[in-house]
């Protein structure tokens, strides 16, 4: 699961429930018969390979991820799934490694040193690079506009180079944390304000430049992988950004007879902006290099049996990437195996694919089509699913739902030692867009798996904001109903080498995959697709 918080905004609290509260559906003998393919033994076979040390943590754009992609492709092919991308099982993703080709910064005509005085992020440079110079910089403090505080008041930034602190909010009390929803809204508002005023460039006063290490320098020089999604290209086409050290910032502020420390103290104590125009000469330029890197989602397609309904597609997802090797030469265990995150969910997709293909071969295949898709780059920022959302293989309007399994193999902290520790799953997001899908899931659970469905992470006050942190979200934002099944394991070995196959509860993992499978069976065979009757935030549509 991805660490980042992509967005915030939920409107209703959905409380936990269990199977006893809902009406079961009639059990389907065929569904039960073919569910036997989803079992602990086969789960172990897949996961012991995918999460082995040989796969080196499956980091996107590395040998381990390619090995995993090949394994999944070969398995999809072996059970009879079709390659839906012009006959291929791979959906190629435009991934590049971006390095800095050259850069120059001067202050009052004096050149500055890269990685000592300033840093430029190559992935934020567009294909043409940038070059600018100015004799006038607009210092705008923290670049915050809210309530009775406005760093932009009485300061014209139109067409100018802007200088600001890289982080912070002087209006917050000591120890207080800004609400993430408000923070993201503020960032979006700031970006729009800069764009509307045609800001030439942004200089960030960043303490990280002051304490950059040799390891960080080496990592920067190796480059950064980047998927060319719409959002990434939009970021590249914004105003150029340069992070400068405190020393360089003080040099820029010298003509105004002030310093970084003085300004921070003044703004915090007065609770008033100190924005001003600085008359100082500053110039900068930079270009980048890009090298293509192998990267792909792996897709297996099962065509539906109904001549009409087969045009509709149900998507089952899990991300096969993880975070790779430990960046510590002294570590005794150097592999972040990612057995639970998300080897378990990927394995679940493979087991479900086998169950549905067994049904197909026995003449009991689903009426609707099913796309089994293991995506890449989730840990980098939901890259694979975002790419699919922008380059769908099947029309978005024909996609009826996404069932996403991301971490289904362990017992989360809240359930350790509890009576229902081996019989629960967090169900996330099921009611954000479709009450019918949520009701179906509960009815399916009441009939087949009888697990506790915990809706904790649908709480709008969830500090982890789990709903926005896995691949289902790139379907939900397009208005496609989703359910995200998740075990809640966020502390024990999350993104650490300890996330090993030996710690997976394969019986529980299989049961959770069976819940997903039975839900998929109903979705793929019922007369109507689940209606979108909610607004995406858990409120009924008006």
Coordinates of C-alpha atoms in Angstrom, one line a residue:
X1 CA 0.0 0.0 0.0
X2 CA 1.2 3.5 -0.8
X3 CA 2.3 5.8 2.0
X4 CA 1.1 9.0 0.4
X5 CA -2.1 10.8 1.1
X6 CA -3.6 11.6 -2.3
X7 CA -6.6 13.6 -1.2
X8 CA -9.1 14.0 1.6
X9 CA -12.9 14.4 1.8
X10 CA -15.4 12.0 3.1
X11 CA -18.8 13.1 4.3
X12 CA -20.3 10.2 6.2
X13 CA -19.3 7.8 8.9
X14 CA -20.1 4.2 8.0
X15 CA -20.1 2.0 11.1
X16 CA -18.8 -1.5 11.3
X17 CA -21.2 -4.3 10.8
X18 CA -21.2 -8.1 10.5
X19 CA -23.0 -10.7 8.5
X20 CA -25.8 -11.3 11.0
X21 CA -27.3 -7.9 10.2
X22 CA -28.0 -8.5 6.5
X23 CA -30.1 -10.9 4.5
X24 CA -28.1 -13.7 2.8
X25 CA -28.5 -14.6 -0.9
X26 CA -29.2 -18.0 -2.2
X27 CA -25.9 -20.0 -2.4
X28 CA -24.7 -20.8 -5.9
X29 CA -23.4 -24.4 -6.2
X30 CA -21.2 -23.6 -9.1
X31 CA -19.6 -20.6 -7.3
X32 CA -18.9 -22.9 -4.3
X33 CA -17.6 -25.7 -6.6
X34 CA -15.0 -23.5 -8.3
X35 CA -14.0 -21.6 -5.2
X36 CA -11.8 -24.6 -4.3
X37 CA -9.1 -23.1 -6.6
X38 CA -8.7 -20.4 -3.9
X39 CA -6.8 -22.4 -1.3
X40 CA -3.9 -22.0 1.1
X41 CA -1.6 -24.5 -0.7
X42 CA -1.8 -22.7 -4.1
X43 CA -1.6 -19.4 -2.4
X44 CA 1.7 -20.4 -0.7
X45 CA 3.1 -21.6 -4.1
X46 CA 2.5 -18.3 -5.7
X47 CA 3.5 -16.1 -2.8
X48 CA 6.7 -18.0 -1.9
X49 CA 7.9 -17.1 -5.4
X50 CA 6.7 -13.5 -5.8
X51 CA 7.9 -12.5 -2.3
X52 CA 11.1 -14.5 -2.4
X53 CA 14.5 -12.8 -2.0
X54 CA 15.2 -13.6 -5.6
X55 CA 12.6 -10.9 -6.6
X56 CA 14.5 -8.3 -4.6
X57 CA 11.4 -6.5 -3.3
X58 CA 9.8 -6.0 -6.7
X59 CA 10.6 -2.3 -6.9
X60 CA 9.1 -0.6 -10.0
X61 CA 11.5 -0.3 -12.9
X62 CA 13.9 -3.0 -11.5
X63 CA 14.8 -6.6 -12.3
X64 CA 12.6 -7.9 -9.4
X65 CA 9.5 -6.1 -10.8
X66 CA 10.2 -7.5 -14.2
X67 CA 10.5 -11.0 -12.9
X68 CA 7.2 -10.6 -11.1
X69 CA 5.5 -9.3 -14.3
X70 CA 6.9 -12.2 -16.3
X71 CA 5.7 -14.7 -13.7
X72 CA 2.2 -13.3 -13.6
X73 CA 2.0 -13.1 -17.4
X74 CA 3.1 -16.7 -17.8
X75 CA 0.6 -17.8 -15.2
X76 CA -2.3 -16.0 -16.9
X77 CA -1.3 -17.6 -20.2
X78 CA -1.0 -21.1 -18.7
X79 CA -4.6 -21.1 -17.3
X80 CA -6.0 -19.8 -20.6
X81 CA -6.7 -16.1 -20.0
X82 CA -6.2 -13.9 -23.1
X83 CA -3.8 -11.0 -23.5
X84 CA -6.1 -8.0 -24.1
X85 CA -3.5 -5.5 -25.2
X86 CA -3.3 -6.3 -28.9
X87 CA -2.7 -9.9 -28.0
X88 CA -0.2 -9.0 -25.2
X89 CA -0.6 -9.4 -21.5
X90 CA 1.5 -6.3 -20.8
X91 CA 0.2 -2.8 -20.8
X92 CA 3.3 -0.8 -21.4
X93 CA 3.7 2.3 -19.2
X94 CA 5.7 5.3 -20.2
X95 CA 8.3 5.2 -17.4
X96 CA 11.5 7.1 -17.7
X97 CA 14.5 7.7 -15.5
X98 CA 15.1 11.4 -15.3
X99 CA 18.5 12.9 -14.5
X100 CA 19.8 16.4 -14.5
X101 CA 21.8 17.2 -17.6
X102 CA 23.1 20.6 -16.5
X103 CA 22.1 23.5 -14.3
X104 CA 23.3 27.0 -13.5
X105 CA 22.3 29.4 -10.7
X106 CA 23.8 32.8 -10.1
X107 CA 23.2 35.5 -7.4
X108 CA 24.4 39.0 -8.3
X109 CA 26.4 37.4 -11.1
X110 CA 28.2 34.9 -8.8
X111 CA 27.7 31.2 -9.7
X112 CA 26.4 28.8 -7.1
X113 CA 27.2 25.1 -6.6
X114 CA 24.6 22.4 -7.3
X115 CA 23.9 20.2 -4.3
X116 CA 25.6 22.6 -2.0
X117 CA 23.8 25.9 -2.6
X118 CA 20.8 24.7 -4.5
X119 CA 18.9 21.7 -5.8
X120 CA 16.8 21.3 -9.0
X121 CA 14.4 18.3 -9.3
X122 CA 14.8 16.9 -12.8
X123 CA 11.4 15.3 -12.8
X124 CA 9.8 18.7 -12.5
X125 CA 11.6 20.1 -15.6
X126 CA 9.8 20.0 -18.9
X127 CA 11.3 18.6 -22.1
X128 CA 12.6 22.1 -23.1
X129 CA 14.2 22.8 -19.8
X130 CA 14.1 26.3 -18.3
X131 CA 16.1 29.5 -18.4
X132 CA 15.3 32.8 -16.7
X133 CA 16.8 35.8 -15.0
X134 CA 15.4 38.6 -12.9
X135 CA 16.4 41.7 -10.9
X136 CA 13.3 41.6 -8.8
X137 CA 12.1 38.8 -6.5
X138 CA 8.8 38.8 -4.7
X139 CA 9.3 37.3 -1.2
X140 CA 5.9 35.9 -0.1
X141 CA 6.7 34.2 3.2
X142 CA 4.9 30.9 3.6
X143 CA 2.7 31.6 0.6
X144 CA -0.5 31.1 2.7
X145 CA -3.8 32.7 2.3
X146 CA -6.4 31.9 4.9
X147 CA -8.8 33.6 7.4
X148 CA -7.1 36.8 8.6
X149 CA -3.7 35.9 7.2
X150 CA -2.6 36.5 3.6
X151 CA 1.1 36.4 2.4
X152 CA 0.0 37.8 -1.0
X153 CA -1.8 40.9 0.3
X154 CA -0.3 44.1 -1.1
X155 CA 2.4 42.2 -3.0
X156 CA 2.3 42.0 -6.8
X157 CA 3.6 38.6 -8.0
X158 CA 2.4 38.9 -11.6
X159 CA 5.1 37.7 -14.0
X160 CA 7.7 37.7 -11.2
X161 CA 10.0 35.2 -9.6
X162 CA 8.6 34.2 -6.2
X163 CA 10.6 33.2 -3.1
X164 CA 9.0 31.4 -0.2
X165 CA 9.6 29.1 2.7
X166 CA 9.4 25.4 1.6
X167 CA 7.1 24.5 4.5
X168 CA 5.4 25.7 7.6
X169 CA 2.4 27.7 8.8
X170 CA 3.0 30.5 11.2
X171 CA -0.7 30.7 12.2
X172 CA -0.7 27.2 13.8
X173 CA -0.1 26.8 17.5
X174 CA 3.1 24.9 18.5
X175 CA 2.6 21.2 18.0
X176 CA -0.6 21.6 16.0
X177 CA -0.9 19.8 12.7
X178 CA -2.7 21.1 9.6
X179 CA -5.7 19.0 8.5
X180 CA -4.6 17.1 5.3
X181 CA -7.7 18.0 3.4
X182 CA -7.1 21.7 4.1
X183 CA -3.5 21.3 3.2
X184 CA -4.2 19.8 -0.1
X185 CA -6.8 22.4 -0.9
X186 CA -4.3 25.1 0.0
X187 CA -1.7 23.6 -2.3
X188 CA -4.2 23.5 -5.1
X189 CA -5.3 27.0 -4.5
X190 CA -1.7 28.2 -4.4
X191 CA -0.8 26.5 -7.6
X192 CA -3.8 28.1 -9.4
X193 CA -2.9 31.5 -8.0
X194 CA 0.7 31.2 -9.3
X195 CA -0.6 30.0 -12.7
X196 CA -3.2 32.8 -12.9
X197 CA -0.5 35.3 -12.2
X198 CA 2.0 33.8 -14.6
X199 CA 4.7 33.4 -12.0
X200 CA 8.0 33.0 -13.7
X201 CA 9.7 30.7 -11.2
X202 CA 9.6 29.7 -7.6
X203 CA 12.6 29.7 -5.2
X204 CA 12.1 27.6 -2.2
X205 CA 14.0 28.3 1.0
X206 CA 14.6 24.7 2.0
X207 CA 16.7 23.6 5.1
X208 CA 17.1 20.1 3.5
X209 CA 19.6 21.7 1.1
X210 CA 21.7 22.8 4.2
X211 CA 22.1 19.2 5.4
X212 CA 22.2 17.2 2.2
X213 CA 24.3 14.0 2.6
X214 CA 26.6 12.2 0.2
X215 CA 24.1 9.3 0.0
X216 CA 21.4 11.8 -1.0
X217 CA 23.6 13.3 -3.6
X218 CA 24.4 9.9 -5.1
X219 CA 20.7 9.0 -5.1
X220 CA 19.9 12.3 -6.9
X221 CA 22.6 11.8 -9.5
X222 CA 21.2 8.3 -10.3
X223 CA 18.0 10.0 -11.2
X224 CA 14.3 9.4 -10.4
X225 CA 11.8 7.2 -12.3
X226 CA 8.7 9.0 -13.4
X227 CA 5.6 7.9 -15.2
X228 CA 4.4 10.4 -17.8
X229 CA 0.8 10.6 -16.6
X230 CA -1.3 13.7 -17.2
X231 CA -0.6 14.9 -13.6
X232 CA 3.1 14.4 -14.0
X233 CA 3.2 16.4 -17.3
X234 CA 1.1 19.1 -15.7
X235 CA 3.6 19.4 -12.8
X236 CA 6.5 19.7 -15.3
X237 CA 4.8 22.5 -17.2
X238 CA 4.3 24.6 -14.1
X239 CA 6.7 27.4 -13.0
X240 CA 10.3 26.2 -12.6
X241 CA 11.3 25.4 -9.0
X242 CA 14.7 25.8 -7.4
X243 CA 15.4 24.9 -3.7
X244 CA 18.1 27.0 -2.2
X245 CA 20.1 26.8 1.1
X246 CA 19.6 29.2 4.0
X247 CA 22.9 30.8 3.1
X248 CA 21.8 31.6 -0.5
X249 CA 18.5 32.8 0.8
X250 CA 20.2 35.2 3.2
X251 CA 22.3 36.5 0.3
X252 CA 19.1 37.2 -1.6
X253 CA 17.7 38.9 1.5
X254 CA 20.8 41.0 2.2
X255 CA 19.7 44.0 0.3
X256 CA 16.5 44.2 2.4
X257 CA 18.6 44.1 5.6
X258 CA 17.1 40.9 6.9
X259 CA 17.6 37.1 7.2
X260 CA 15.7 34.0 7.0
X261 CA 15.7 33.6 10.8
X262 CA 14.6 37.2 11.3
X263 CA 11.7 36.9 8.9
X264 CA 10.5 33.6 10.4
X265 CA 10.6 35.2 13.9
X266 CA 8.9 38.4 12.8
X267 CA 6.1 36.6 11.0
X268 CA 5.4 34.2 13.8
X269 CA 5.4 36.7 16.6
X270 CA 3.4 39.4 14.8
X271 CA 1.1 36.9 13.0
X272 CA 1.4 39.2 10.0
X273 CA 3.0 38.7 6.6
X274 CA 6.4 40.2 5.8
X275 CA 6.1 40.0 2.1
X276 CA 8.2 42.4 0.1
X277 CA 10.0 43.0 -3.2
X278 CA 13.7 42.1 -3.2
X279 CA 15.9 44.0 -5.6
X280 CA 18.6 41.4 -6.4
X281 CA 19.9 39.8 -9.5
X282 CA 19.1 36.1 -9.9
X283 CA 19.4 33.7 -12.9
X284 CA 18.9 30.0 -13.4
X285 CA 18.8 27.4 -16.1
X286 CA 18.5 23.6 -16.2
X287 CA 17.9 20.8 -18.7
X288 CA 17.3 17.1 -18.1
X289 CA 18.0 13.6 -19.7
X290 CA 15.4 10.9 -19.9
X291 CA 15.9 7.2 -20.4
X292 CA 13.1 4.8 -20.9
X293 CA 12.6 2.0 -18.3
X294 CA 10.7 -1.2 -18.7
X295 CA 7.4 -1.0 -16.8
X296 CA 4.0 -2.7 -17.3
X297 CA 0.7 -3.6 -15.8
X298 CA -0.1 -7.3 -16.3
X299 CA -3.6 -8.0 -17.7
X300 CA -5.4 -11.3 -18.2
X301 CA -8.9 -11.2 -19.9
X302 CA -11.8 -13.6 -19.6
X303 CA -14.5 -12.8 -22.1
X304 CA -18.1 -13.2 -20.8
X305 CA -20.5 -15.8 -22.1
X306 CA -23.6 -13.5 -22.6
X307 CA -23.6 -11.9 -26.0
X308 CA -24.9 -8.6 -24.5
X309 CA -23.4 -8.5 -21.0
X310 CA -19.9 -9.5 -22.1
X311 CA -19.4 -5.9 -23.3
X312 CA -19.4 -5.0 -19.6
X313 CA -16.2 -5.6 -17.7
X314 CA -15.5 -6.3 -14.0
X315 CA -11.9 -5.5 -12.9
X316 CA -10.1 -7.3 -10.2
X317 CA -6.9 -5.6 -9.1
X318 CA -3.9 -6.0 -6.9
X319 CA -0.4 -4.3 -7.1
X320 CA 2.5 -6.6 -7.7
X321 CA 5.3 -4.0 -6.9
X322 CA 6.9 -3.2 -3.6
X323 CA 9.7 -1.0 -2.3
X324 CA 12.8 -3.0 -3.3
X325 CA 16.0 -3.3 -1.4
X326 CA 17.0 -1.7 1.9
X327 CA 19.3 1.3 1.4
X328 CA 21.6 0.4 4.3
X329 CA 24.9 -1.3 3.7
X330 CA 24.9 -2.6 7.3
X331 CA 21.5 -4.2 7.2
X332 CA 21.5 -8.0 7.8
X333 CA 18.2 -8.4 5.8
X334 CA 18.3 -6.3 2.7
X335 CA 15.1 -7.4 1.0
X336 CA 11.7 -5.7 1.6
X337 CA 9.9 -8.9 0.5
X338 CA 6.4 -7.3 0.5
X339 CA 4.7 -10.7 1.2
X340 CA 1.6 -9.0 2.6
X341 CA 2.0 -5.7 0.7
X342 CA 1.0 -6.6 -1.8
X343 CA 2.1 -10.1 -2.6
X344 CA -1.0 -11.3 -0.8
X345 CA -3.4 -9.3 -3.0
X346 CA -1.5 -10.2 -6.2
X347 CA -1.8 -13.9 -5.2
X348 CA -5.5 -13.4 -4.5
X349 CA -5.9 -12.2 -8.1
X350 CA -4.1 -15.2 -9.4
X351 CA -6.2 -17.6 -7.4
X352 CA -9.4 -15.9 -8.4
X353 CA -8.3 -16.0 -12.1
X354 CA -7.9 -19.8 -11.8
X355 CA -11.3 -20.2 -10.1
X356 CA -13.1 -18.3 -12.9
X357 CA -11.1 -20.1 -15.6
X358 CA -12.0 -23.4 -14.1
X359 CA -15.6 -22.4 -14.3
X360 CA -15.2 -21.2 -17.9
X361 CA -13.7 -24.5 -19.0
X362 CA -16.6 -26.4 -17.3
X363 CA -19.1 -24.3 -19.3
X364 CA -20.0 -22.1 -16.2
X365 CA -18.1 -19.0 -17.1
X366 CA -19.3 -15.5 -16.1
X367 CA -21.8 -13.7 -18.2
X368 CA -19.9 -10.4 -18.0
X369 CA -16.2 -10.2 -18.9
X370 CA -13.6 -10.0 -16.2
X371 CA -10.2 -8.2 -16.4
X372 CA -7.7 -9.6 -13.9
X373 CA -5.1 -6.8 -13.6
X374 CA -2.0 -6.7 -11.4
X375 CA -0.7 -3.1 -11.5
X376 CA 2.7 -1.7 -11.0
X377 CA 4.0 1.5 -9.3
X378 CA 1.4 1.6 -6.5
X379 CA 4.1 2.3 -4.0
X380 CA 5.4 5.2 -6.2
X381 CA 2.0 6.9 -6.2
X382 CA -0.6 4.6 -7.8
X383 CA 1.1 4.9 -11.1
X384 CA -0.1 1.7 -12.8
X385 CA -3.8 2.2 -12.0
X386 CA -3.5 5.9 -12.9
X387 CA -2.0 5.0 -16.2
X388 CA -4.8 2.5 -16.9
X389 CA -7.4 5.2 -15.9
X390 CA -5.9 7.5 -18.6
X391 CA -5.3 4.7 -21.1
X392 CA -8.1 2.1 -20.5
X393 CA -8.0 -1.1 -22.5
X394 CA -11.8 -1.4 -22.2
X395 CA -14.1 1.6 -22.2
X396 CA -14.5 3.2 -18.8
X397 CA -18.3 3.5 -19.4
X398 CA -18.4 -0.3 -19.7
X399 CA -16.4 -1.0 -16.5
X400 CA -19.0 -1.9 -13.9
X401 CA -16.8 -2.1 -10.7
X402 CA -13.3 -2.7 -9.4
X403 CA -12.6 -5.0 -6.5
X404 CA -9.1 -4.3 -5.2
X405 CA -7.1 -6.6 -2.8
X406 CA -4.1 -4.8 -1.2
X407 CA -2.8 -6.6 1.9
X408 CA -5.1 -9.5 2.8
X409 CA -2.6 -11.9 4.4
X410 CA -2.1 -10.9 7.9
X411 CA -3.8 -9.8 11.1
X412 CA -3.7 -6.0 11.8
X413 CA -2.8 -4.5 15.1
X414 CA -6.3 -3.8 16.2
X415 CA -7.3 -7.5 15.9
X416 CA -4.3 -9.1 17.4
X417 CA -5.4 -11.3 20.3
X418 CA -9.1 -10.7 19.7
X419 CA -11.7 -13.5 19.3
X420 CA -12.4 -12.6 15.6
X421 CA -8.8 -12.0 14.7
X422 CA -8.8 -14.7 12.1
X423 CA -12.2 -13.9 10.7
X424 CA -12.3 -10.2 9.7
X425 CA -11.5 -7.9 6.8
X426 CA -11.6 -4.1 6.4
X427 CA -14.1 -3.3 3.6
X428 CA -13.1 0.2 2.3
X429 CA -15.1 2.5 0.1
X430 CA -18.0 0.2 -0.9
X431 CA -20.6 2.8 -0.2
X432 CA -18.9 5.8 -1.6
X433 CA -20.5 5.4 -5.0
X434 CA -22.9 2.5 -4.9
X435 CA -25.1 1.3 -2.0
X436 CA -26.1 -1.6 -4.2
X437 CA -22.5 -2.8 -4.3
X438 CA -22.1 -2.5 -0.6
X439 CA -25.4 -4.4 0.1
X440 CA -24.3 -7.1 -2.4
X441 CA -21.0 -7.5 -0.6
X442 CA -22.7 -7.9 2.8
X443 CA -25.2 -10.4 1.4
X444 CA -22.5 -12.4 -0.3
X445 CA -20.5 -12.4 2.9
X446 CA -23.6 -13.5 4.9
X447 CA -24.0 -16.5 2.6
X448 CA -20.5 -17.7 2.0
X449 CA -17.7 -16.4 4.1
X450 CA -19.4 -15.0 7.2
X451 CA -16.5 -12.7 8.1
X452 CA -16.7 -9.5 10.1
X453 CA -16.7 -6.6 7.7
X454 CA -15.0 -3.6 9.4
X455 CA -15.8 -0.2 7.9
X456 CA -13.5 1.7 10.2
X457 CA -11.5 3.2 7.3
X458 CA -14.6 4.8 5.7
X459 CA -14.6 7.2 8.7
X460 CA -14.0 10.8 7.4
X461 CA -11.8 11.3 10.4
X462 CA -9.5 8.3 9.6
X463 CA -6.0 9.8 10.1
X464 CA -4.5 7.3 7.7
X465 CA -7.0 8.1 4.9
X466 CA -6.8 4.6 3.6
X467 CA -9.5 5.1 1.0
X468 CA -7.2 7.2 -1.1
X469 CA -4.1 5.1 -0.8
X470 CA -4.5 2.1 -3.1
X471 CA -5.3 1.4 -6.8
X472 CA -9.1 1.3 -6.5
X473 CA -9.1 5.1 -6.0
X474 CA -8.1 5.6 -9.7
X475 CA -11.4 3.8 -10.6
X476 CA -13.5 5.5 -8.0
X477 CA -12.5 9.0 -9.1
X478 CA -13.9 8.1 -12.6
X479 CA -17.2 7.2 -10.9
X480 CA -16.7 3.4 -11.0
X481 CA -18.0 1.6 -7.9
X482 CA -15.2 -0.1 -5.9
X483 CA -14.5 -2.2 -2.8
X484 CA -11.0 -2.3 -1.3
X485 CA -10.3 -5.3 0.9
X486 CA -7.5 -4.7 3.4
X487 CA -6.2 -6.3 6.6
X488 CA -5.1 -3.2 8.5
X489 CA -1.5 -4.2 9.0
X490 CA 0.2 -0.8 9.2
X491 CA 2.8 -1.1 12.0
X492 CA 4.2 -4.5 12.5
X493 CA 6.3 -4.9 9.4
X494 CA 4.8 -2.3 7.1
X495 CA 7.4 -1.4 4.4
X496 CA 10.1 -3.3 6.3
X497 CA 12.1 -6.5 5.6
X498 CA 10.0 -8.3 8.2
X499 CA 7.0 -8.5 5.8
X500 CA 7.9 -12.1 5.0
X501 CA 6.0 -15.1 3.6
X502 CA 6.5 -16.9 6.9
X503 CA 4.2 -14.4 8.6
X504 CA 1.3 -14.8 6.2
X505 CA -1.9 -16.5 7.4
X506 CA -2.7 -18.5 4.3
X507 CA -6.0 -19.8 5.5
X508 CA -7.2 -16.3 6.3
X509 CA -5.7 -14.9 3.1
X510 CA -7.7 -17.5 1.1
X511 CA -10.9 -16.8 2.9
X512 CA -10.5 -13.1 2.1
X513 CA -9.8 -13.8 -1.5
X514 CA -12.9 -16.0 -1.6
X515 CA -15.0 -13.1 -0.3
X516 CA -13.7 -11.1 -3.2
X517 CA -14.3 -14.0 -5.6
X518 CA -17.9 -14.6 -4.5
X519 CA -18.6 -10.9 -4.8
X520 CA -17.1 -10.9 -8.2
X521 CA -19.2 -14.0 -9.2
X522 CA -22.4 -12.1 -8.4
X523 CA -21.3 -8.9 -10.1
X524 CA -20.4 -10.9 -13.2
X525 CA -23.6 -12.8 -13.4
X526 CA -26.4 -10.6 -12.0
X527 CA -28.9 -9.0 -14.3
X528 CA -27.9 -5.4 -13.8
X529 CA -24.6 -3.7 -13.0
X530 CA -24.5 -1.9 -9.6
X531 CA -26.1 1.5 -9.8
X532 CA -24.1 4.6 -9.0
X533 CA -26.4 6.2 -6.5
X534 CA -23.9 7.9 -4.2
X535 CA -21.8 11.1 -4.8
X536 CA -18.3 9.5 -4.2
X537 CA -18.2 10.7 -0.6
X538 CA -20.9 8.4 0.8
X539 CA -23.8 10.8 0.3
X540 CA -26.9 9.9 -1.7
X541 CA -27.0 11.6 -5.1
X542 CA -29.4 14.5 -5.3

